[in-house]
PDB file of C-alpha atoms in Angstrom:
ATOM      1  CA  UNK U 107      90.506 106.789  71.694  1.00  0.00           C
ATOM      2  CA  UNK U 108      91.349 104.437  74.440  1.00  0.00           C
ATOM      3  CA  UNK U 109      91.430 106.080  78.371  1.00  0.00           C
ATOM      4  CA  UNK U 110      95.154 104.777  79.499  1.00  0.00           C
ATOM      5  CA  UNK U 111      93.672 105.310  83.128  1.00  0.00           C
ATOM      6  CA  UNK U 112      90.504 103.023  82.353  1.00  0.00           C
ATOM      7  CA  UNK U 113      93.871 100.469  81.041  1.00  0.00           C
ATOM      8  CA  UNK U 114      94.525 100.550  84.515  1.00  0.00           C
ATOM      9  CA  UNK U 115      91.142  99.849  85.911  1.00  0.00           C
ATOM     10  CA  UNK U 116      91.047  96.770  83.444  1.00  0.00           C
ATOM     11  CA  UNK U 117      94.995  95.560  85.202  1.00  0.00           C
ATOM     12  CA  UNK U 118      93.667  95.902  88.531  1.00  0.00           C
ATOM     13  CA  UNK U 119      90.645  94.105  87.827  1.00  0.00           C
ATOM     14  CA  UNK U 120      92.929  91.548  85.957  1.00  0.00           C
ATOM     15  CA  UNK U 121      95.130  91.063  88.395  1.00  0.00           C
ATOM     16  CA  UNK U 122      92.803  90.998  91.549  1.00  0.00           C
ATOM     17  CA  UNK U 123      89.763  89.231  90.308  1.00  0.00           C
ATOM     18  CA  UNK U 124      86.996  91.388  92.396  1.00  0.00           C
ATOM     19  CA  UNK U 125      85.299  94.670  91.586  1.00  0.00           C
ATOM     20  CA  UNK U 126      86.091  95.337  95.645  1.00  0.00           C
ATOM     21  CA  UNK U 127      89.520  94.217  95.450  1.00  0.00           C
ATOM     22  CA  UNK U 128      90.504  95.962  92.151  1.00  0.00           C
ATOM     23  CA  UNK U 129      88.617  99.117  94.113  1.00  0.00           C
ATOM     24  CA  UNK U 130      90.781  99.005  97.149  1.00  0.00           C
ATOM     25  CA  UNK U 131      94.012  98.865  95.088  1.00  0.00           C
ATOM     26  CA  UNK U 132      93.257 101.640  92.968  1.00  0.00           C
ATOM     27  CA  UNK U 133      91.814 103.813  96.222  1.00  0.00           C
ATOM     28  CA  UNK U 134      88.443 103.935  94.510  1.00  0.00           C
ATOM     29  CA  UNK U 135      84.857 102.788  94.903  1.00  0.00           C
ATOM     30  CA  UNK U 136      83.773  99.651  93.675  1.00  0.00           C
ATOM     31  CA  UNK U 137      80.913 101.677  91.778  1.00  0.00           C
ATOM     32  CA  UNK U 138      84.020 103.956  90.371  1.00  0.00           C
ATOM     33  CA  UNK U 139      85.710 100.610  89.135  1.00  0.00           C
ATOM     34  CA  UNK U 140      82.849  99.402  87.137  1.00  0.00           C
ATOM     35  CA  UNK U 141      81.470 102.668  85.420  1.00  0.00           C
ATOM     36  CA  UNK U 142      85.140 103.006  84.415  1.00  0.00           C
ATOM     37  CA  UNK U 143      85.296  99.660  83.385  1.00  0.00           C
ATOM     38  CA  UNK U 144      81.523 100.046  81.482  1.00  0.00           C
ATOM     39  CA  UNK U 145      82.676 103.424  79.439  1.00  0.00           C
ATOM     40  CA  UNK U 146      86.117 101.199  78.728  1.00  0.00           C
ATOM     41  CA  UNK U 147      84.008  98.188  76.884  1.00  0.00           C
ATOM     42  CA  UNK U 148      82.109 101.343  75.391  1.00  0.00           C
ATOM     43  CA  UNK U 149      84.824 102.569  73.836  1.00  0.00           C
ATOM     44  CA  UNK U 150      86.752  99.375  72.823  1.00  0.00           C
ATOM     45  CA  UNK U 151      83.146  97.528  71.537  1.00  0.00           C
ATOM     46  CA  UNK U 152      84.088  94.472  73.222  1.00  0.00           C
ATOM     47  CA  UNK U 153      83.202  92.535  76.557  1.00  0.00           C
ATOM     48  CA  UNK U 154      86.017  92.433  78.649  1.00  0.00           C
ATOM     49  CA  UNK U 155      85.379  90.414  81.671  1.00  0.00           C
ATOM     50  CA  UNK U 156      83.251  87.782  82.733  1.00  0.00           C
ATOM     51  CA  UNK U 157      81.293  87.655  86.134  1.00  0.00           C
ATOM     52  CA  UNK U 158      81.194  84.396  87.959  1.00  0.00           C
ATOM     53  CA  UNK U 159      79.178  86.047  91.517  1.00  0.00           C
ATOM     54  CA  UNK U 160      81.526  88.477  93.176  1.00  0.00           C
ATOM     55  CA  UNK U 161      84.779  86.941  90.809  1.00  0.00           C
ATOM     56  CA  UNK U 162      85.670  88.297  87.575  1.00  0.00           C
ATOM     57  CA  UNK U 163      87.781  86.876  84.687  1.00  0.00           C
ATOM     58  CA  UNK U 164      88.955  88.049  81.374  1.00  0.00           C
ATOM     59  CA  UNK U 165      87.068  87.104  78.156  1.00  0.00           C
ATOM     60  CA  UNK U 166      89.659  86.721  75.056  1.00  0.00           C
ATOM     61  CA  UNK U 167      89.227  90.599  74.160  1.00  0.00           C
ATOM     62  CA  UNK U 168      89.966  91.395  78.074  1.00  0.00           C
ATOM     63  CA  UNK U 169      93.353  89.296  77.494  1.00  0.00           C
ATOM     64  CA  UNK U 170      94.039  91.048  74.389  1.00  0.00           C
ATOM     65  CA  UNK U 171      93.778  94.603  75.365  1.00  0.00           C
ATOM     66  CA  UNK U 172      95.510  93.549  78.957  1.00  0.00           C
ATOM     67  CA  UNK U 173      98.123  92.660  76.875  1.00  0.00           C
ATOM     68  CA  UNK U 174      98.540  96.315  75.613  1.00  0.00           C
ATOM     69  CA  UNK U 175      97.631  97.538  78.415  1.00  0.00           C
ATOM     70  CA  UNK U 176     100.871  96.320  80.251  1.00  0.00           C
ATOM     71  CA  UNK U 177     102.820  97.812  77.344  1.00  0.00           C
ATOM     72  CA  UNK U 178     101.697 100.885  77.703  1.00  0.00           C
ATOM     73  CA  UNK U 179     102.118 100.760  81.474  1.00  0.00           C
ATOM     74  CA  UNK U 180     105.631 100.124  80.483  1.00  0.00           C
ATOM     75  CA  UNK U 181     106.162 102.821  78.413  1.00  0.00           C
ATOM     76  CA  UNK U 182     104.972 105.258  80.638  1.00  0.00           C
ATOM     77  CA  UNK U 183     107.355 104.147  83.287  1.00  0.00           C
ATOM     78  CA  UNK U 184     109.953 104.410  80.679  1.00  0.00           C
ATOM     79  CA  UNK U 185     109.047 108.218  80.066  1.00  0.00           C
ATOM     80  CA  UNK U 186     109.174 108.631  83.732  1.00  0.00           C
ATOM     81  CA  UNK U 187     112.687 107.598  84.088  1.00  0.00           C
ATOM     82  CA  UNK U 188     113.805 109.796  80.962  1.00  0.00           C
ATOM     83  CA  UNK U 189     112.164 112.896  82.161  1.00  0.00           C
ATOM     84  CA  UNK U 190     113.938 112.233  85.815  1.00  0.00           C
ATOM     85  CA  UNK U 191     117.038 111.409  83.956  1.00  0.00           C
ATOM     86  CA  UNK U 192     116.582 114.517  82.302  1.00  0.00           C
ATOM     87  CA  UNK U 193     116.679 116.709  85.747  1.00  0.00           C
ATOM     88  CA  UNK U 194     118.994 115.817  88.190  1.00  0.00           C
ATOM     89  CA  UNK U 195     117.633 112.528  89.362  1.00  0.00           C
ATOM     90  CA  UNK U 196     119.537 113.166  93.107  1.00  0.00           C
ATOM     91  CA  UNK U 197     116.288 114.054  94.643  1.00  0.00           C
ATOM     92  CA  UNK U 198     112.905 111.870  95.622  1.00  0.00           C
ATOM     93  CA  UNK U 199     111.943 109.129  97.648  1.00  0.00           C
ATOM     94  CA  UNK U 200     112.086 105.198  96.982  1.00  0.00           C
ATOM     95  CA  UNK U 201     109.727 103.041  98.366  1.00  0.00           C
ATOM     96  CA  UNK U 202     110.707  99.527  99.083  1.00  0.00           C
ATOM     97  CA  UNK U 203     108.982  96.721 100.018  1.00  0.00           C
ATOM     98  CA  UNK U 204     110.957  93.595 101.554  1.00  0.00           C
ATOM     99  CA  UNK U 205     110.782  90.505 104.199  1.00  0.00           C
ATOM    100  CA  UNK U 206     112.327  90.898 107.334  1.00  0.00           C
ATOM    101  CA  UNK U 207     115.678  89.062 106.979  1.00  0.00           C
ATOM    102  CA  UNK U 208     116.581  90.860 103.703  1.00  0.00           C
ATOM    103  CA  UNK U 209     115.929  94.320 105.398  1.00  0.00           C
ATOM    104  CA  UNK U 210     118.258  93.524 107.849  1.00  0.00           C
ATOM    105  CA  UNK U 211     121.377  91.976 105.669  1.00  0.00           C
ATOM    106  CA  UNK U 212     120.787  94.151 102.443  1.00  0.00           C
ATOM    107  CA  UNK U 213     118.237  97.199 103.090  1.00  0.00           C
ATOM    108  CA  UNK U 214     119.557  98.604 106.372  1.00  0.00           C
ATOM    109  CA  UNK U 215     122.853  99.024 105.321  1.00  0.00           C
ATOM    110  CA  UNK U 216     121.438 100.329 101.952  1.00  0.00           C
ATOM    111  CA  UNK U 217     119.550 102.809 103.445  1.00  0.00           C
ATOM    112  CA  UNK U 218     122.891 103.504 105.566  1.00  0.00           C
ATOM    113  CA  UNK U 219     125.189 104.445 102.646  1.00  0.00           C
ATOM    114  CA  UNK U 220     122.467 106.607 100.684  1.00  0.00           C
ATOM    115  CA  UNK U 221     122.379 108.829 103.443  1.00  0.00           C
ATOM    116  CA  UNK U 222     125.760 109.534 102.988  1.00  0.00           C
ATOM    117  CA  UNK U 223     126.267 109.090  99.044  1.00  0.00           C
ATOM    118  CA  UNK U 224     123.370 110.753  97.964  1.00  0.00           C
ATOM    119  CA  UNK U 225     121.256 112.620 101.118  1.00  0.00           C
ATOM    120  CA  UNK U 226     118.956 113.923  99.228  1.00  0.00           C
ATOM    121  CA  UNK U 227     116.949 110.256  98.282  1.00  0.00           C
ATOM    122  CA  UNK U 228     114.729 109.194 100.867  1.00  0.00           C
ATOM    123  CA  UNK U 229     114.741 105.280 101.242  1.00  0.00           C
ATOM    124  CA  UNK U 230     111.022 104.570 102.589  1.00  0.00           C
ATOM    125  CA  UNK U 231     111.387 100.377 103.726  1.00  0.00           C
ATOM    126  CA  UNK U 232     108.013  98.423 104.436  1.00  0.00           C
ATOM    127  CA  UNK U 233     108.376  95.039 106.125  1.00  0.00           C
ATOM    128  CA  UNK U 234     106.166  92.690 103.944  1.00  0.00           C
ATOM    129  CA  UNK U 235     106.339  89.456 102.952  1.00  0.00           C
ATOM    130  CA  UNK U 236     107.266  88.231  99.575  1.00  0.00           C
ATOM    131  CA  UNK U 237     103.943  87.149  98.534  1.00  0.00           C
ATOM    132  CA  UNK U 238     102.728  90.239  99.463  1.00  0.00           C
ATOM    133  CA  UNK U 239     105.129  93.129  97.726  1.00  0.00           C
ATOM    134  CA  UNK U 240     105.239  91.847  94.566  1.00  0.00           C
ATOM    135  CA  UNK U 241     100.953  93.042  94.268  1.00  0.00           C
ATOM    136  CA  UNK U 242     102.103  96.255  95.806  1.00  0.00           C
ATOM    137  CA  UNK U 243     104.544  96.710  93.324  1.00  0.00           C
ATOM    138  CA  UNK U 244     102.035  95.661  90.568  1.00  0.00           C
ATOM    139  CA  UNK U 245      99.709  98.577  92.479  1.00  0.00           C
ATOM    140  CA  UNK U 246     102.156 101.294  92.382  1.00  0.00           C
ATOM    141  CA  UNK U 247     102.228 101.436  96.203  1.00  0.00           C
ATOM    142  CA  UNK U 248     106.406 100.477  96.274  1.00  0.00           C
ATOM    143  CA  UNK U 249     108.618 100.977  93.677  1.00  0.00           C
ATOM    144  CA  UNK U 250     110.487  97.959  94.177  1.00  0.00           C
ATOM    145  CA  UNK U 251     109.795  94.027  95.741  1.00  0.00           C
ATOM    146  CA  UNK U 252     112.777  91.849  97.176  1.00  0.00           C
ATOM    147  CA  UNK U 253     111.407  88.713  97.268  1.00  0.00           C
ATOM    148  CA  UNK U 254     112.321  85.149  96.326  1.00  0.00           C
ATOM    149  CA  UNK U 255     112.981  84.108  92.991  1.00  0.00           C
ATOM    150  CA  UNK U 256     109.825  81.398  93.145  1.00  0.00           C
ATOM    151  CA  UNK U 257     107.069  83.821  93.772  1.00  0.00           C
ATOM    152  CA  UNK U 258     107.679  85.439  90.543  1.00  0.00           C
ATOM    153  CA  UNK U 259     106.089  84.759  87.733  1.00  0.00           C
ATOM    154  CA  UNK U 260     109.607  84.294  84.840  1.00  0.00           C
ATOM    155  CA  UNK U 261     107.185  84.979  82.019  1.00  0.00           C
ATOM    156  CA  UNK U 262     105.240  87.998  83.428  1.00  0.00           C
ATOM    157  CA  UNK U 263     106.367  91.030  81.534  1.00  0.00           C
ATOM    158  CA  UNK U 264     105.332  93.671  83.592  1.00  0.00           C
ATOM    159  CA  UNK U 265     108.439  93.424  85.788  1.00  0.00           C
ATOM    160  CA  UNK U 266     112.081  93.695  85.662  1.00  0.00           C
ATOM    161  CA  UNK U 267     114.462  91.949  88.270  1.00  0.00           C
ATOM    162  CA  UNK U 268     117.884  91.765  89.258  1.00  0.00           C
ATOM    163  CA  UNK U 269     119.573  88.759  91.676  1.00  0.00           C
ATOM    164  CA  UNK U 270     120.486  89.726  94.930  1.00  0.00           C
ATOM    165  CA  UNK U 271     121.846  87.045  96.751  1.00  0.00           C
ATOM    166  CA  UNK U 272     121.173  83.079  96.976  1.00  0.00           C
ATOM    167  CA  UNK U 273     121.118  81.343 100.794  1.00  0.00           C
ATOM    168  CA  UNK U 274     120.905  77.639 101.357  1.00  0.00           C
ATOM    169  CA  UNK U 275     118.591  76.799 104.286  1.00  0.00           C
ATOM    170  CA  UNK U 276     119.622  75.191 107.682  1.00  0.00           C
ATOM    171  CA  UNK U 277     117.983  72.887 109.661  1.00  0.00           C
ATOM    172  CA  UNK U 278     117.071  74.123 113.654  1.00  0.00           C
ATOM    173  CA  UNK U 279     117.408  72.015 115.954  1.00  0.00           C
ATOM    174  CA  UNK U 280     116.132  71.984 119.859  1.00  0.00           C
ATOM    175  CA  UNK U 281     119.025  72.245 122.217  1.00  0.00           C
ATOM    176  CA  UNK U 282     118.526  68.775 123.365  1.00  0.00           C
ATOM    177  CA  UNK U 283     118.491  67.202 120.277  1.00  0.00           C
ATOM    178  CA  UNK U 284     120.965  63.957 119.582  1.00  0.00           C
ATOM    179  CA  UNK U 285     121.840  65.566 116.689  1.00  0.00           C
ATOM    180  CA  UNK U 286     122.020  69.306 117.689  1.00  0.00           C
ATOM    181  CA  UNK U 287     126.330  68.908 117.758  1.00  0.00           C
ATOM    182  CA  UNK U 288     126.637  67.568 114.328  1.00  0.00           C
ATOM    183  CA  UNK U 289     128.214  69.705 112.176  1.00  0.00           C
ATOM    184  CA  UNK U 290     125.581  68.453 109.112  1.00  0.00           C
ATOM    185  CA  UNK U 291     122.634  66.488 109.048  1.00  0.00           C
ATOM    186  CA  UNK U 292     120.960  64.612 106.531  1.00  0.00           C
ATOM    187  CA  UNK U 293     117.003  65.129 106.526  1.00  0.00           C
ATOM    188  CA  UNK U 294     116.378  61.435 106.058  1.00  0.00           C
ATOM    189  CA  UNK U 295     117.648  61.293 109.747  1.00  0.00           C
ATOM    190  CA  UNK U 296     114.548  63.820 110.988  1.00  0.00           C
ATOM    191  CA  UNK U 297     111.832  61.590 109.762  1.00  0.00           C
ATOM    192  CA  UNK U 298     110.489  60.764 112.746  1.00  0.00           C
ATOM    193  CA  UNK U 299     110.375  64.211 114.482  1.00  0.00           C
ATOM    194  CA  UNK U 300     107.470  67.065 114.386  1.00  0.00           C
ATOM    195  CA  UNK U 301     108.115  70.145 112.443  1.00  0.00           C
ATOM    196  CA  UNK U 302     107.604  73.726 112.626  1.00  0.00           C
ATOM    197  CA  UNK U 303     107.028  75.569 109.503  1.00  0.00           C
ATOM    198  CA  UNK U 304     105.607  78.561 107.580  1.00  0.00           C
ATOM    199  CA  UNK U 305     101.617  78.437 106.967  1.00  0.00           C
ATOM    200  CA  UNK U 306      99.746  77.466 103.921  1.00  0.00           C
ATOM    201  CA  UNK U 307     100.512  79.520 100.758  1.00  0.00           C
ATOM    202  CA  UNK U 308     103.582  80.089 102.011  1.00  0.00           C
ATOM    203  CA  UNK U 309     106.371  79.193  99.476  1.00  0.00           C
ATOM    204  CA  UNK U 310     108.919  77.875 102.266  1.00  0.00           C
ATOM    205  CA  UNK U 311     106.607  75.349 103.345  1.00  0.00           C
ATOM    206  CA  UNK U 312     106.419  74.283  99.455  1.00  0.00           C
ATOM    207  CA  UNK U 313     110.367  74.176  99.870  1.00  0.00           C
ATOM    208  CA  UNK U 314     110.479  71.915 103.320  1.00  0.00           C
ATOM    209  CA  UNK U 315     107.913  69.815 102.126  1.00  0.00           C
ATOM    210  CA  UNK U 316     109.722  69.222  98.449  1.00  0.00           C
ATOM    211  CA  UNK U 317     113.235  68.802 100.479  1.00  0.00           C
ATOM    212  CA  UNK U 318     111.645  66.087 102.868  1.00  0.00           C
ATOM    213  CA  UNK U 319     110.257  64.185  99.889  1.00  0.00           C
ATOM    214  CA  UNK U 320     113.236  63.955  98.322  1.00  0.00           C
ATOM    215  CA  UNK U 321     114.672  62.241 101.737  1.00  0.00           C
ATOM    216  CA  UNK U 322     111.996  59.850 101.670  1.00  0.00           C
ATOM    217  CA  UNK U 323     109.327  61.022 104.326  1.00  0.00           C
ATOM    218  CA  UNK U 324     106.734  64.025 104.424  1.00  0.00           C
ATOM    219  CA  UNK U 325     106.860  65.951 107.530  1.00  0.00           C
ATOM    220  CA  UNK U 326     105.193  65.802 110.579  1.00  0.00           C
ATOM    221  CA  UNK U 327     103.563  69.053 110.824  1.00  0.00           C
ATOM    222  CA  UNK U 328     102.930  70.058 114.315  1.00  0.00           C
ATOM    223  CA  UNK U 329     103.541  74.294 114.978  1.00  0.00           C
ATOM    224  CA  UNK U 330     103.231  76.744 111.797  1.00  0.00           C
ATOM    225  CA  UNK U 331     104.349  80.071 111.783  1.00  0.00           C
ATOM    226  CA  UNK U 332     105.448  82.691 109.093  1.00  0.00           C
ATOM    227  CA  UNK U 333     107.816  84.588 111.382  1.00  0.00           C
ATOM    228  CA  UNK U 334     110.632  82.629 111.120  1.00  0.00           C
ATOM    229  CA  UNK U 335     111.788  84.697 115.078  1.00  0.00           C
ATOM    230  CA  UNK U 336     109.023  82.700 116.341  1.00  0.00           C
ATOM    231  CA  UNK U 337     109.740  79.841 114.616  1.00  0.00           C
ATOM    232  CA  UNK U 338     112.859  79.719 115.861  1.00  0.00           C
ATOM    233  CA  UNK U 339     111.769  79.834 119.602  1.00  0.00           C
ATOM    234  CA  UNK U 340     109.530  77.312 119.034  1.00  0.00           C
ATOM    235  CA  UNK U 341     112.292  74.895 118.096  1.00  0.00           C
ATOM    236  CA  UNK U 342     114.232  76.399 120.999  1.00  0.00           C
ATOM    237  CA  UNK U 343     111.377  75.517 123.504  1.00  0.00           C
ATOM    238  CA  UNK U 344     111.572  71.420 121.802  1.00  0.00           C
ATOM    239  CA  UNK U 345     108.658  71.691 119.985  1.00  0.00           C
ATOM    240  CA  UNK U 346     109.857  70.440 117.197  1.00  0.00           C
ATOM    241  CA  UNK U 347     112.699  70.705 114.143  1.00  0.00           C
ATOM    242  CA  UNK U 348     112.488  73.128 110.781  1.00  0.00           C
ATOM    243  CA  UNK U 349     114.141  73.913 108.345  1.00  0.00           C
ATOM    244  CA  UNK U 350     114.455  77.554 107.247  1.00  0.00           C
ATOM    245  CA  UNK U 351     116.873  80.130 105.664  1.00  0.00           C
ATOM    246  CA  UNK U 352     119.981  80.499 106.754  1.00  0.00           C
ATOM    247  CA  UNK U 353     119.623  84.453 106.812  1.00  0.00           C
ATOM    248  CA  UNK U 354     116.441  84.026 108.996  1.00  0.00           C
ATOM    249  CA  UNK U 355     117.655  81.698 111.754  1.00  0.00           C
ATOM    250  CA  UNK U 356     120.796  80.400 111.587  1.00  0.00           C
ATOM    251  CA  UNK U 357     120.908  76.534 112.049  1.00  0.00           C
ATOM    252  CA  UNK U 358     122.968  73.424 111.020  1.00  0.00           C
ATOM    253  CA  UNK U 359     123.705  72.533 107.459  1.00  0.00           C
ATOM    254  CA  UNK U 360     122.005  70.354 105.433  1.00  0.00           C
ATOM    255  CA  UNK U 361     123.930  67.003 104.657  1.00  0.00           C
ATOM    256  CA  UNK U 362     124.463  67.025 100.431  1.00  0.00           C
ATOM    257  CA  UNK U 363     122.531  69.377  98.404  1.00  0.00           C
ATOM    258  CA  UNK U 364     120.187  71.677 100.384  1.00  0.00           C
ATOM    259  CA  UNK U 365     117.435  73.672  98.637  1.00  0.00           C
ATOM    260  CA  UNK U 366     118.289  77.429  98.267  1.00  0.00           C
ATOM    261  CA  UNK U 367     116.744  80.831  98.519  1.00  0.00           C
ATOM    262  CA  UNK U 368     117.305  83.029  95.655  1.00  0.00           C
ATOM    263  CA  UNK U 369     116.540  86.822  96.619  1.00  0.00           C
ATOM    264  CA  UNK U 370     115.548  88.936  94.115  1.00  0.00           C
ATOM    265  CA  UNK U 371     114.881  92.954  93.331  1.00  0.00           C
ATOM    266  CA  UNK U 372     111.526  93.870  91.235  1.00  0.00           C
ATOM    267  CA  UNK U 373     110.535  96.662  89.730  1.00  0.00           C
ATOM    268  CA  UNK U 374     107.740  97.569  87.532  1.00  0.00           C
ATOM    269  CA  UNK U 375     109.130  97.586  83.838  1.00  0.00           C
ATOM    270  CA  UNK U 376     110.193 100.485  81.992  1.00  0.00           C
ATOM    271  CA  UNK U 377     111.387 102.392  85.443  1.00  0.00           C
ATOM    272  CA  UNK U 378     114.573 100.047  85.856  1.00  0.00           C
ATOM    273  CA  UNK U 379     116.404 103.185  83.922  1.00  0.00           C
ATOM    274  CA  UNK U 380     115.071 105.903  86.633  1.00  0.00           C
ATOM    275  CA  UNK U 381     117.807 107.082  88.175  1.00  0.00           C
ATOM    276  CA  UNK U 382     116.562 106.810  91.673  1.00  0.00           C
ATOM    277  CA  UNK U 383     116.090 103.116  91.307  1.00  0.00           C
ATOM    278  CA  UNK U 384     119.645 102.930  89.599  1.00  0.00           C
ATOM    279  CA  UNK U 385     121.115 104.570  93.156  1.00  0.00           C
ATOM    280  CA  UNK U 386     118.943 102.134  95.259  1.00  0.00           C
ATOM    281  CA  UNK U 387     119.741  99.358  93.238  1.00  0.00           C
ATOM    282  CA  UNK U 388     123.714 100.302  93.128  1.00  0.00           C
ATOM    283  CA  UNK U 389     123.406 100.687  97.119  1.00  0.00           C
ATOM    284  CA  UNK U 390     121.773  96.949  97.430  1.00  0.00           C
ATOM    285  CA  UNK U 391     124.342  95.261  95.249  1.00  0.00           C
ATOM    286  CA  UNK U 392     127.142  97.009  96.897  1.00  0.00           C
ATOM    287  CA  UNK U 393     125.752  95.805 100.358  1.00  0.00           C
ATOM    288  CA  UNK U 394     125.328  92.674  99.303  1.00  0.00           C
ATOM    289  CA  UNK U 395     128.863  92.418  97.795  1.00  0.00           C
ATOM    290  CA  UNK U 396     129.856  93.835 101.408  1.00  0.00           C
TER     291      UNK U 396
END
């Protein structure tokens, strides 16, 4: 018989690529990680993963049994959410992990109306950036990611999601600007100015950069920041333009199509039927219809 909990060990390992990493997510030791991962190839009869130095990847049995390993992680969510459908399903605590601007137009006032629809679920909010929540999620350390539709993977099983809301992003312009009174402005017209934007690895610097293309000119890339607050001041001190989303700082629309933020919800699959994430989920689209 296959250990579900070493199928876990194998995921983390999977989806982190280091004995340490895998170790941290799972709050065990390294030396945990790999005897679990040892009596799991003992018990399957197969190498699982290959070790290049501290990195590890999957060898075709590793894929395979990662494979069923997600389905099974599935399934027990599912049996979660029946058993809690089963009780009341009014009681328990959410956690959810979300950027800054979507906490403040969607989560707050969320969190707001539970209190007062159903007082007895606790809404627990972490500020963290998209990149970041969706490996929490993956971890079991939230129960549901908002993030942006393009750091999700659209074929990766594991997770369910539901659209939130779509923003366009603005362009932010210093005070003194000769263009800070339009009432649009074409991005073919900022060629020549520096830029602030988000740091490496940062999708929204993928977006600018794609967006300035497509006017003709890459970016002159002066200030990076992935607080878009501070990004904001530094256009306000003349440092430079950006272009960000219009939720984060609001600026001066882009002239023709402008490239768009689409906010999603995330949860691990099989717990989209729990009936705490149905409340949580009811109270975001409700605030987001608001």
């Amino acid at each position: 018989m296959i250990d579900p909990r070493r199928l876990r060990v194998l995921r983390a390992l999977a989806d982190h690529g280091t004995v340490t990493a895998a170790a941290q997510a799972l709050h065990l030791t390294p030396s945990a990680v790999s005897q679990q991962l040892a009596a799991l190839e003992s018990e399957v009869g197969h190498e699982l993963l290959r070790r290049r130095g501290r990195r590890v990847s999957l060898t075709a049995a590793g894929e395979l049994l990662v494979r069923h390993a997600n389905a099974v992680a599935a399934e027990l969510e599912r049996a979660q959410a029946t058993l809690a459908a089963f009780t009341s399903g009014a009681t328990g605590r959410v956690e959810v992990g979300s950027f800054a601007s979507a906490i403040t137009q969607v989560v707050a006032p969320a969190l707001a109306a539970l209190r007062v629809s159903a007082p007895d679920v606790t809404l627990r909010v972490r500020d963290v950036e998209g990149h970041a929540s969706v490996p929490l999620l993956l971890d079991g350390e939230i129960d549901l990611a908002i993030t942006e539709e393009y750091r999700l993977r659209t074929d990766d099983r594991r997770l369910t999601r539901f659209p939130l809301y779509t923003e366009p992003f603005d362009v932010v312009l210093p005070p003194a600007h000769p263009l800070a009174g339009a009432a649009e402005v074409d991005l073919a017209d900022l060629a020549d100015d520096d830029w602030v934007v988000t740091l490496p690895g940062n999708p929204v610097r993928d977006v600018v950069q794609l967006a300035c293309e497509h006017a003709g000119f890459a970016p002159r890339i002066t200030h990076t920041s992935d607080d878009f607050r501070a990004i904001g001041a530094l256009v306000r001190a003349g440092a430079g333009v950006a272009l960000v989303p219009r939720n984060a700082v609001r600026g001066v629309p882009v002239r023709g199509t402008a490239p768009l933020r689409r906010v999603v919800a995330a949860v691990r699959a099989g717990s989209e039927d729990h009936p705490l994430i149905g409340l949580v989920r009811d109270a975001l689209l409700d605030a987001v219809a608001q």
